[in-house]
Amino acid sequence: MHWDNGWHDGPGGWGWLLMALMMVAFWGGVVWIITTVVRHGRTFTGPVPTAPVVSPAVTGPEDILHERFARGEIDTEEYHHRLDAMRAKR
């Protein structure tokens, strides 16, 4: 039994050209998607956590206390209380 697909002799020259172009377009799209994911992979995972910035001039506990106060991690009362406690131990 023969099934007639309407082409009788196969897809012909234009059919082969169309199939070749579609295959190139498909694989080009796959390569483009992979390239985009690799290049911009960091944006899909979210922001990168950063370490706190510490001044290179920090040398002792008072300097660390000054840095914390300057960053707003502690208030004035706690700053003076800790500073007095450090100076009393000397």
CSV table of C-alpha atoms in Angstrom, one decimal:
chain,number,residue,atom,x,y,z
A,1,MET,CA,0.0,0.0,0.0
A,2,HIS,CA,1.4,3.4,-1.0
A,3,TRP,CA,0.7,6.6,0.9
A,4,ASP,CA,0.5,9.7,-1.3
A,5,ASN,CA,1.8,12.7,0.6
A,6,GLY,CA,1.1,15.1,-2.3
A,7,TRP,CA,4.8,15.6,-3.2
A,8,HIS,CA,5.1,12.4,-5.3
A,9,ASP,CA,8.9,12.7,-5.8
A,10,GLY,CA,9.9,14.0,-2.4
A,11,PRO,CA,10.2,17.5,-1.1
A,12,GLY,CA,12.2,18.8,-4.0
A,13,GLY,CA,14.9,21.4,-4.0
A,14,TRP,CA,13.0,24.1,-2.1
A,15,GLY,CA,11.9,21.6,0.5
A,16,TRP,CA,15.5,20.5,1.2
A,17,LEU,CA,16.6,24.2,1.4
A,18,LEU,CA,13.8,25.0,3.8
A,19,MET,CA,14.6,22.0,6.0
A,20,ALA,CA,18.3,23.0,6.0
A,21,LEU,CA,17.6,26.6,7.0
A,22,MET,CA,15.2,25.4,9.8
A,23,MET,CA,17.9,23.1,11.2
A,24,VAL,CA,20.5,25.9,11.1
A,25,ALA,CA,18.0,28.3,12.8
A,26,PHE,CA,17.2,25.7,15.5
A,27,TRP,CA,20.8,24.9,16.4
A,28,GLY,CA,21.7,28.6,16.2
A,29,GLY,CA,18.9,29.3,18.8
A,30,VAL,CA,20.2,26.6,21.0
A,31,VAL,CA,23.8,28.0,20.9
A,32,TRP,CA,22.4,31.5,21.5
A,33,ILE,CA,20.5,30.4,24.6
A,34,ILE,CA,23.5,28.6,26.1
A,35,THR,CA,25.8,31.6,25.4
A,36,THR,CA,23.3,34.0,27.0
A,37,VAL,CA,23.0,31.8,30.1
A,38,VAL,CA,26.8,31.4,30.4
A,39,ARG,CA,27.5,35.2,29.9
A,40,HIS,CA,24.7,36.4,32.2
A,41,GLY,CA,24.6,33.5,34.7
A,42,ARG,CA,25.3,35.8,37.7
A,43,THR,CA,22.2,37.9,37.1
A,44,PHE,CA,20.0,34.8,37.3
A,45,THR,CA,21.4,33.7,40.7
A,46,GLY,CA,20.9,37.1,42.5
A,47,PRO,CA,23.3,39.5,44.0
A,48,VAL,CA,26.7,38.4,45.2
A,49,PRO,CA,27.2,39.0,49.0
A,50,THR,CA,30.0,41.3,49.8
A,51,ALA,CA,32.3,41.4,52.9
A,52,PRO,CA,32.1,44.4,55.2
A,53,VAL,CA,34.6,47.1,54.3
A,54,VAL,CA,37.3,47.6,57.0
A,55,SER,CA,39.6,50.5,56.8
A,56,PRO,CA,43.3,49.5,56.5
A,57,ALA,CA,44.2,52.0,59.2
A,58,VAL,CA,42.3,49.9,61.8
A,59,THR,CA,45.0,48.7,64.3
A,60,GLY,CA,43.4,48.3,67.7
A,61,PRO,CA,40.2,47.9,69.6
A,62,GLU,CA,39.6,51.7,69.9
A,63,ASP,CA,39.9,52.0,66.1
A,64,ILE,CA,37.4,49.1,65.7
A,65,LEU,CA,35.0,50.9,68.1
A,66,HIS,CA,35.4,54.2,66.1
A,67,GLU,CA,34.6,52.3,62.9
A,68,ARG,CA,31.5,50.7,64.3
A,69,PHE,CA,30.3,54.1,65.6
A,70,ALA,CA,31.0,55.8,62.3
A,71,ARG,CA,29.0,53.1,60.4
A,72,GLY,CA,26.1,53.6,62.8
A,73,GLU,CA,26.2,50.1,64.3
A,74,ILE,CA,26.3,51.5,67.9
A,75,ASP,CA,24.8,54.6,69.4
A,76,THR,CA,26.5,57.5,71.2
A,77,GLU,CA,25.8,56.1,74.7
A,78,GLU,CA,27.2,52.6,73.9
A,79,TYR,CA,30.2,54.2,72.2
A,80,HIS,CA,31.2,56.3,75.2
A,81,HIS,CA,30.4,53.4,77.6
A,82,ARG,CA,32.7,51.0,75.7
A,83,LEU,CA,35.4,53.6,75.2
A,84,ASP,CA,35.5,54.4,78.9
A,85,ALA,CA,35.7,50.7,79.7
A,86,MET,CA,38.6,50.2,77.3
A,87,ARG,CA,40.5,53.2,78.7
A,88,ALA,CA,39.9,52.1,82.3
A,89,LYS,CA,41.5,48.7,81.7
A,90,ARG,CA,44.8,50.4,80.6
